[in-house]
CSV table of C-alpha atoms in Angstrom, one decimal:
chain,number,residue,atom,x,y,z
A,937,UNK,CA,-54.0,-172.2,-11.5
A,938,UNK,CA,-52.0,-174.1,-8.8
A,939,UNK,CA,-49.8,-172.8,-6.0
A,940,UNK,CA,-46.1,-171.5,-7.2
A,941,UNK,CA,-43.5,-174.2,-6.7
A,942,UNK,CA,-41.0,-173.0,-4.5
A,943,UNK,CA,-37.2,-173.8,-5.5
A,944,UNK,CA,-34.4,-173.3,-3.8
A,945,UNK,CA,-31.0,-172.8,-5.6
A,946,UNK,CA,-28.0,-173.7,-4.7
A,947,UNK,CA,-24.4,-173.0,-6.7
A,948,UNK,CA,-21.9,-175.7,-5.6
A,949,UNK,CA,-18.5,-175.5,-6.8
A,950,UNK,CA,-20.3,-174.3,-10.4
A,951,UNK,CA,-17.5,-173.6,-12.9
A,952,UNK,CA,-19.1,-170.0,-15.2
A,953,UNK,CA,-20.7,-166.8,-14.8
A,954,UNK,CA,-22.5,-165.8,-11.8
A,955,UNK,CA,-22.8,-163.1,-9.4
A,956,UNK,CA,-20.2,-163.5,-7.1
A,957,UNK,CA,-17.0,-161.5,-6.9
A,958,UNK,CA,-14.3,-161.9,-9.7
A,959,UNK,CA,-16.7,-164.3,-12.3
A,960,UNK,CA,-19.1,-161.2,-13.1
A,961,UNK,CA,-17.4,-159.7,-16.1
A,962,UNK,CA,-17.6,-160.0,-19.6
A,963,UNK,CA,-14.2,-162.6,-19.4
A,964,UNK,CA,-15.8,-165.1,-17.3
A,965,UNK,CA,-16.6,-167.6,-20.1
A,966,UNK,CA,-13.0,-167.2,-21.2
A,967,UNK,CA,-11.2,-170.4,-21.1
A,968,UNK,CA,-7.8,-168.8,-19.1
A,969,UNK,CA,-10.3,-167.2,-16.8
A,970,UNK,CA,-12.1,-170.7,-16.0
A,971,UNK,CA,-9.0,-172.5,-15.7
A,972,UNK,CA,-8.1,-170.3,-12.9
A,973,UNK,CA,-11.5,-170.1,-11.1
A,974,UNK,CA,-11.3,-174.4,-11.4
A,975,UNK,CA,-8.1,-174.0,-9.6
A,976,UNK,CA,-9.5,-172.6,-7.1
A,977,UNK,CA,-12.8,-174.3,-6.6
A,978,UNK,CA,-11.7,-177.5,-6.9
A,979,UNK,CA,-9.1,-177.4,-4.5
A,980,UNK,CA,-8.9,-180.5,-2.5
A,981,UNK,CA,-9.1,-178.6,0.9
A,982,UNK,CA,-11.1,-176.5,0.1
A,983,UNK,CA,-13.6,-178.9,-1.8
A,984,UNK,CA,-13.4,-180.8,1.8
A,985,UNK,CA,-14.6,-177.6,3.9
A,986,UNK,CA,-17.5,-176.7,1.3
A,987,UNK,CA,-19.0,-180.3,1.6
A,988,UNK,CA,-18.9,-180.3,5.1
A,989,UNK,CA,-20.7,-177.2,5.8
A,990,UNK,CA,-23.2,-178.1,2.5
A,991,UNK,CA,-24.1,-181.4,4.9
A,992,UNK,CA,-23.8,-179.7,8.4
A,993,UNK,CA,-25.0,-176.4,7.6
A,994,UNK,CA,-27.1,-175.8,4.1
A,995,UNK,CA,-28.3,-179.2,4.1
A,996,UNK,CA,-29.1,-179.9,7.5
A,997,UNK,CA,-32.2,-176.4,7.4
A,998,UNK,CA,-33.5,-178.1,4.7
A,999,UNK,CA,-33.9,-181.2,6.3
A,1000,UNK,CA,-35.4,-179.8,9.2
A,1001,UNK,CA,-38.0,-177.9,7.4
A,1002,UNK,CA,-41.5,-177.6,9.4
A,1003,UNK,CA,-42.8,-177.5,5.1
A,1004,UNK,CA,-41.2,-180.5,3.1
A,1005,UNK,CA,-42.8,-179.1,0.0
A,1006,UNK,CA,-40.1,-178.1,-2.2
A,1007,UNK,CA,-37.5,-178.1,-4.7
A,1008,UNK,CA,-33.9,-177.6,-4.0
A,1009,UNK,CA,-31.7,-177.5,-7.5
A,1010,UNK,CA,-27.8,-178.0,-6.4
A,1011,UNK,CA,-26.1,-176.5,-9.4
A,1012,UNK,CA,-22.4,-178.0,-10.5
A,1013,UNK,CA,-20.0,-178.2,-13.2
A,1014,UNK,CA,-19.7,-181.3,-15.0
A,1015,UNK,CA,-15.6,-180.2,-14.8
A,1016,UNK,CA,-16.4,-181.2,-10.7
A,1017,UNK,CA,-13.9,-184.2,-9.9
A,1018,UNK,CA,-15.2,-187.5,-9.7
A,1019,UNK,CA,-14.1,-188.0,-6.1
A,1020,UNK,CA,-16.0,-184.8,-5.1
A,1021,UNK,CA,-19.1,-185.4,-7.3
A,1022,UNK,CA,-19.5,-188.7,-6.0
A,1023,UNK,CA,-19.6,-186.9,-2.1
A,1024,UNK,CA,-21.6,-184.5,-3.5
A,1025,UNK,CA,-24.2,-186.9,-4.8
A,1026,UNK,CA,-24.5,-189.2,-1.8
A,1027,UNK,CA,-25.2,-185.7,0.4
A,1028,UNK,CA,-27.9,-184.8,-2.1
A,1029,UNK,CA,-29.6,-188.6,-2.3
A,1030,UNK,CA,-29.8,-188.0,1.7
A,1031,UNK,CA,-32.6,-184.8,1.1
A,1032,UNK,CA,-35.6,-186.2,-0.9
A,1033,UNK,CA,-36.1,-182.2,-1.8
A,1034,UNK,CA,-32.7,-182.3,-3.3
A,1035,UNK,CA,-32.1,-182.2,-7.0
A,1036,UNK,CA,-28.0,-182.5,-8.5
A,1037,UNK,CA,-27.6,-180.7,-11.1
A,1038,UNK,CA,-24.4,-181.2,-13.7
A,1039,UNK,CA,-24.0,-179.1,-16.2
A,1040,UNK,CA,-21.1,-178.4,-18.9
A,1041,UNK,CA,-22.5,-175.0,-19.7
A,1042,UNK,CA,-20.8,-172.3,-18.1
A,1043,UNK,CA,-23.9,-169.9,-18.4
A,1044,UNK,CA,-25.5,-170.2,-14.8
A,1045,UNK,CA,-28.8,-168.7,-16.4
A,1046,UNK,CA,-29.3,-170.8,-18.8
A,1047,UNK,CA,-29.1,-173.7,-17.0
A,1048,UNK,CA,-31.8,-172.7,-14.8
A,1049,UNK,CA,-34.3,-171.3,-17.7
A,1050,UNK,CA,-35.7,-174.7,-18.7
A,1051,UNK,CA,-35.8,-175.8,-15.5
A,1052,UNK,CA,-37.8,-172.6,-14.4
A,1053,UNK,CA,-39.7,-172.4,-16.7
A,1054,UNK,CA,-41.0,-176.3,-17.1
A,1055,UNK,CA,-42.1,-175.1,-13.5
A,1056,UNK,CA,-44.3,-172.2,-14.8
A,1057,UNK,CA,-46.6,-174.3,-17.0
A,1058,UNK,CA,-46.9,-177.3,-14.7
A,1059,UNK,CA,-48.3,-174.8,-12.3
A,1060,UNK,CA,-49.4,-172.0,-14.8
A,1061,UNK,CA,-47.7,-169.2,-12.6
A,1062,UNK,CA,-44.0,-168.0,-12.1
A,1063,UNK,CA,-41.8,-169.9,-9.2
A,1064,UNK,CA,-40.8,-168.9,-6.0
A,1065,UNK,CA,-37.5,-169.0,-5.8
A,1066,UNK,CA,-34.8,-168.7,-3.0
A,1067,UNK,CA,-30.8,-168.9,-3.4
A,1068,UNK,CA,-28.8,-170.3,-0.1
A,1069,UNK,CA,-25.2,-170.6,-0.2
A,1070,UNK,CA,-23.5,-174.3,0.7
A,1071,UNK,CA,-22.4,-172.9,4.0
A,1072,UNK,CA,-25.6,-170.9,4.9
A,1073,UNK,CA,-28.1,-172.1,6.3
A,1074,UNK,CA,-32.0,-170.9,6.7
A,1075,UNK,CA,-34.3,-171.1,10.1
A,1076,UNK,CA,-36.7,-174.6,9.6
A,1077,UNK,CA,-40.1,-172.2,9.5
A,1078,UNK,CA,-39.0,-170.8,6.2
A,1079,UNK,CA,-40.5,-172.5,3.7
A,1080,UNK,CA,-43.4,-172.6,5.7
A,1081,UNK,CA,-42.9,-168.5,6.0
A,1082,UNK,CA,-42.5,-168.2,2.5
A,1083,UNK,CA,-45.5,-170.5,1.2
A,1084,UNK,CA,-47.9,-168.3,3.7
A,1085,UNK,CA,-46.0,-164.7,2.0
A,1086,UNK,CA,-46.4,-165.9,-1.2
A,1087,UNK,CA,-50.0,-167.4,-1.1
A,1088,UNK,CA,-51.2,-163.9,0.3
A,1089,UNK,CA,-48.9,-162.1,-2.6
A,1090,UNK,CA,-50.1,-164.3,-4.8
A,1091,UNK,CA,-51.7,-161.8,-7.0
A,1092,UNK,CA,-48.5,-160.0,-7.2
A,1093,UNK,CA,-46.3,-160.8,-10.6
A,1094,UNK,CA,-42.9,-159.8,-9.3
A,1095,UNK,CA,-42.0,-159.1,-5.7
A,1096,UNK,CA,-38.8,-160.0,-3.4
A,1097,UNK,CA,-39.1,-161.5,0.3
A,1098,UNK,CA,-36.5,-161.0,2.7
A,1099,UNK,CA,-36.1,-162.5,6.2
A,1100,UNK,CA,-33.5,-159.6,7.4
A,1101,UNK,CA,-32.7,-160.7,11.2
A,1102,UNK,CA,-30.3,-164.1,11.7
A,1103,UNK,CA,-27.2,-165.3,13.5
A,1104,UNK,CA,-23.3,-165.2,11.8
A,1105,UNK,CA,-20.4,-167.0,13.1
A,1106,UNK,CA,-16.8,-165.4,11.5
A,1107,UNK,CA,-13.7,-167.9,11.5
A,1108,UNK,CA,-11.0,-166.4,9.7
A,1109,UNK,CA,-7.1,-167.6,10.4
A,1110,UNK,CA,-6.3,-168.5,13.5
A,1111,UNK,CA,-8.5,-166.7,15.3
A,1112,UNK,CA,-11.3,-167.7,17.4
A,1113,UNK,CA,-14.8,-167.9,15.7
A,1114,UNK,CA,-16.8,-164.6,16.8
A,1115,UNK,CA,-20.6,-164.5,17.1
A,1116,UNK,CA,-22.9,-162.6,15.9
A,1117,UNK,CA,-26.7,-161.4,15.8
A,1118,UNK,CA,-27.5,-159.6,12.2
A,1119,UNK,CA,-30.2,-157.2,10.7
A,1120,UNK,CA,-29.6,-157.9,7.1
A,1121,UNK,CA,-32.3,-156.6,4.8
A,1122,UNK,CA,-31.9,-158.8,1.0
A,1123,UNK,CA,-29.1,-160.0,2.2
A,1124,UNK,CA,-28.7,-163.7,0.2
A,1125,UNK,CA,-29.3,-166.2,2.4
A,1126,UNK,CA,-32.9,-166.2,3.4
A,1127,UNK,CA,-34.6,-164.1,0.6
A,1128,UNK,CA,-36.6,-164.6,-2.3
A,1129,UNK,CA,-37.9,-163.5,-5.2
A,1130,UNK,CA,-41.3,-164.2,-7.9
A,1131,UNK,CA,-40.0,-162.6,-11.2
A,1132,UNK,CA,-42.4,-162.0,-13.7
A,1133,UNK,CA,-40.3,-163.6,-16.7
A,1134,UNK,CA,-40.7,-167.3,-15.2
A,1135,UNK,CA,-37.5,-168.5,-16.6
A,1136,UNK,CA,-35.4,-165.6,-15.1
A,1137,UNK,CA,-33.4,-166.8,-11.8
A,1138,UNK,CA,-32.8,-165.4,-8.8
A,1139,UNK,CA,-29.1,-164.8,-9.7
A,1140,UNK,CA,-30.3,-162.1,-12.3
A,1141,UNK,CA,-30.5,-159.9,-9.8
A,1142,UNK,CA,-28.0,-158.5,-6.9
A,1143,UNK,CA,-29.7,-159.2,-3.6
A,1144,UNK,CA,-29.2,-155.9,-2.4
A,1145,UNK,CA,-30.6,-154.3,-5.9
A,1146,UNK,CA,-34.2,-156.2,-5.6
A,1147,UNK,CA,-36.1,-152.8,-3.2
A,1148,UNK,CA,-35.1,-150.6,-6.0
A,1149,UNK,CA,-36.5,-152.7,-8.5
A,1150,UNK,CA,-39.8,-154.3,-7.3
A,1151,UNK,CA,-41.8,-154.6,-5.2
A,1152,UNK,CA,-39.6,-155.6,-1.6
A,1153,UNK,CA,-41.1,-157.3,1.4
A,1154,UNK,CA,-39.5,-157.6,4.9
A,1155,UNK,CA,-40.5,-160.6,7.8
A,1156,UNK,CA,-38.5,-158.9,10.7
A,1157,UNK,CA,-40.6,-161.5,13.3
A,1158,UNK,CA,-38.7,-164.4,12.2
A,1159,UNK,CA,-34.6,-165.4,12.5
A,1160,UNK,CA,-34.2,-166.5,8.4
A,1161,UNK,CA,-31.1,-166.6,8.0
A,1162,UNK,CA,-27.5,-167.7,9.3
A,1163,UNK,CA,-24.4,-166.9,7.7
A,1164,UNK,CA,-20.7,-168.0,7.8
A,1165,UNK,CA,-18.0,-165.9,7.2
A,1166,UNK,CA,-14.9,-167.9,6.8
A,1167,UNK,CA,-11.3,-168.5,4.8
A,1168,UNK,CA,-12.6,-170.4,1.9
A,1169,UNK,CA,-15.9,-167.7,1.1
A,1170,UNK,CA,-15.1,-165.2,-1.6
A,1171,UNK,CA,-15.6,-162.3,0.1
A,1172,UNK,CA,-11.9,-163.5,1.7
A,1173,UNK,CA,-10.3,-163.9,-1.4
A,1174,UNK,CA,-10.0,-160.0,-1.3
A,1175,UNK,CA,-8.3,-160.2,1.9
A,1176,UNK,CA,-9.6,-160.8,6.0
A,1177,UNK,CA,-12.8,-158.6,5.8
A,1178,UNK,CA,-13.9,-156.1,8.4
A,1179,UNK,CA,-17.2,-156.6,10.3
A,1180,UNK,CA,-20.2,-156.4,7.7
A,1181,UNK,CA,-23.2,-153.4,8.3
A,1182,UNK,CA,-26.1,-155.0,10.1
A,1183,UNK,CA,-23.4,-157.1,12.7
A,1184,UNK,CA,-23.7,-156.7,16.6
A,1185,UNK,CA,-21.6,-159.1,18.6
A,1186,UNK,CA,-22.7,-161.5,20.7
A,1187,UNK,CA,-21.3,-163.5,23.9
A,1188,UNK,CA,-20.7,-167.0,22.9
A,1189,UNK,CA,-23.4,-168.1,25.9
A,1190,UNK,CA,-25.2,-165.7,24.6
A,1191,UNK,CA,-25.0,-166.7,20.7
A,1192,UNK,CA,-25.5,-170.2,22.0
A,1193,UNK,CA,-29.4,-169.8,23.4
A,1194,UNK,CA,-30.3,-167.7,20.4
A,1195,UNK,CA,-29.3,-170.9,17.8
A,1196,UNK,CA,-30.8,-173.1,20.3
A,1197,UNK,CA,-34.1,-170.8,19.9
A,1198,UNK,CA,-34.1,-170.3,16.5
A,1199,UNK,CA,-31.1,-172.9,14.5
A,1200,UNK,CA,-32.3,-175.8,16.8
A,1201,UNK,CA,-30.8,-178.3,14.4
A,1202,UNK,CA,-27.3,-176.8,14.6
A,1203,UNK,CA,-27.2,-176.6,18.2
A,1204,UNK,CA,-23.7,-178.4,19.3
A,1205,UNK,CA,-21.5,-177.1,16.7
A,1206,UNK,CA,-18.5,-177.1,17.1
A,1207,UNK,CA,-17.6,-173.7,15.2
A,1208,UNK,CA,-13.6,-174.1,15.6
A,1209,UNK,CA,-13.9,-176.9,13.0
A,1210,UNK,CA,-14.5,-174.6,10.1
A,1211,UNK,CA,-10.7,-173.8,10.4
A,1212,UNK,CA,-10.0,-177.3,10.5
A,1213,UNK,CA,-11.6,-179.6,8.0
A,1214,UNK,CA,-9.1,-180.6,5.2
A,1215,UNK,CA,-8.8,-183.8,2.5
């Protein structure tokens, strides 16, 4: 039996049932209810932000990844327009890891299945899989992390791995991005999870949900994760958010030696720009 694969997953501009807020229901393969949520994803500003932050943020971990040996599945609708796909294809032919995905099926989990489970019997042994949003971003030891987790879990069938401490930057309106250090256990970005049906992805399951369902395992010694919290994510779509559990604010001289420390390769960001990128 080899070595799990481990996949990353990645929903970009994906037009069907998931997890997030408002495509969850029953409705969500409804064709009114899609023609709305296409509205909104595809809008040409917005479509402009998301790219950038999939190539300066999401992108640009994975490409600084200490472990090189992955998968990262980047999941979108065939409805995506050309203009867009053909962005979104010349930033995934720039990550060898990188695999674009176009599907015409609005059902999230069944794209993944054969994909997941073709995995299983080329290795004989469930994935490990990890979900990151375009505009998150992972530390460059976590695939690295993960492969030396899941090698000594190895004889575990289902278990979840989270990487609970990280960095946030919020940009919402025209105020000033704010900076943030977090303690975040199973929050999305940095976790992951071996299920023990093989086909079954990561999006089965609400982050938050996977301690009181299996087997949960915490690496506090390690920054995972870094989040944005910006107009154009979906938590804002419900209005300006207040300031998540888990966030303590930081200086910005002093946010900018912890993602020197431990988000080398975003180091000179210019954070102001996620309030500023249009088509």
């Amino acid at each position: 039996m080899e070595a799990s694969q481990i996949i990353g997953i990645c929903r970009f501009a994906f037009l069907g049932r998931g997890d997030w807020i408002g495509m969850r229901g029953a409705d969500a393969h409804d064709a009114p209810r899609l023609k709305e949520q296409a509205e909104w994803l595809f809008d040409p500003d917005r479509m402009a932000r998301r790219l950038f932050t999939l190539e300066r943020i999401c992108l640009a971990s994975l490409a600084a990844q200490t472990d090189p040996d992955f998968r990262f599945l980047v999941v979108t609708s065939a409805r995506l327009p050309q203009v867009w796909r053909d962005r979104l294809s010349q930033l995934c032919a720039g990550l060898p890891q990188a695999e674009l995905i176009l599907s015409d099926s609005p059902d999230l989990a069944g794209v993944l299945r054969p994909i997941l489970m073709r995995s299983a019997r080329q290795t004989g042994r469930a994935a490990l899989q990890f979900r990151l949003d375009d505009d998150d971003a992972v530390g460059p030891g976590f695939v690295a992390d993960l492969r030396r987790i899941g090698t000594a879990t190895a004889a575990l069938p289902e278990h979840a791995i989270s990487f609970p401490r990280g960095l946030s930057v919020m940009c919402y309106g025209d105020n000033p991005p704010s900076f943030w250090k977090t303690w975040r256990p199973f929050t999305g970005a940095a976790l992951a999870v071996r299920l023990a049906d093989p086909g079954q992805s990561i999006f089965a399951h609400n982050h938050f949900d996977l301690p009181r369902k299996m087997l949960a395992i915490t690496e506090p010694g390690t920054a995972g994760h870094f989040v944005t919290r910006w107009d154009v994510a979906d938590s804002a779509r419900r209005g300006f958010p207040g300031i998540p559990w888990g966030y303590d604010p930081l200086l910005p001289e002093e946010f900018r030696e912890a993602l020197a420390a431990d988000f080398p390769f975003l180091a000179g960001m210019d954070w102001s720009q996620l309030a500023g990128v249009t088509a």
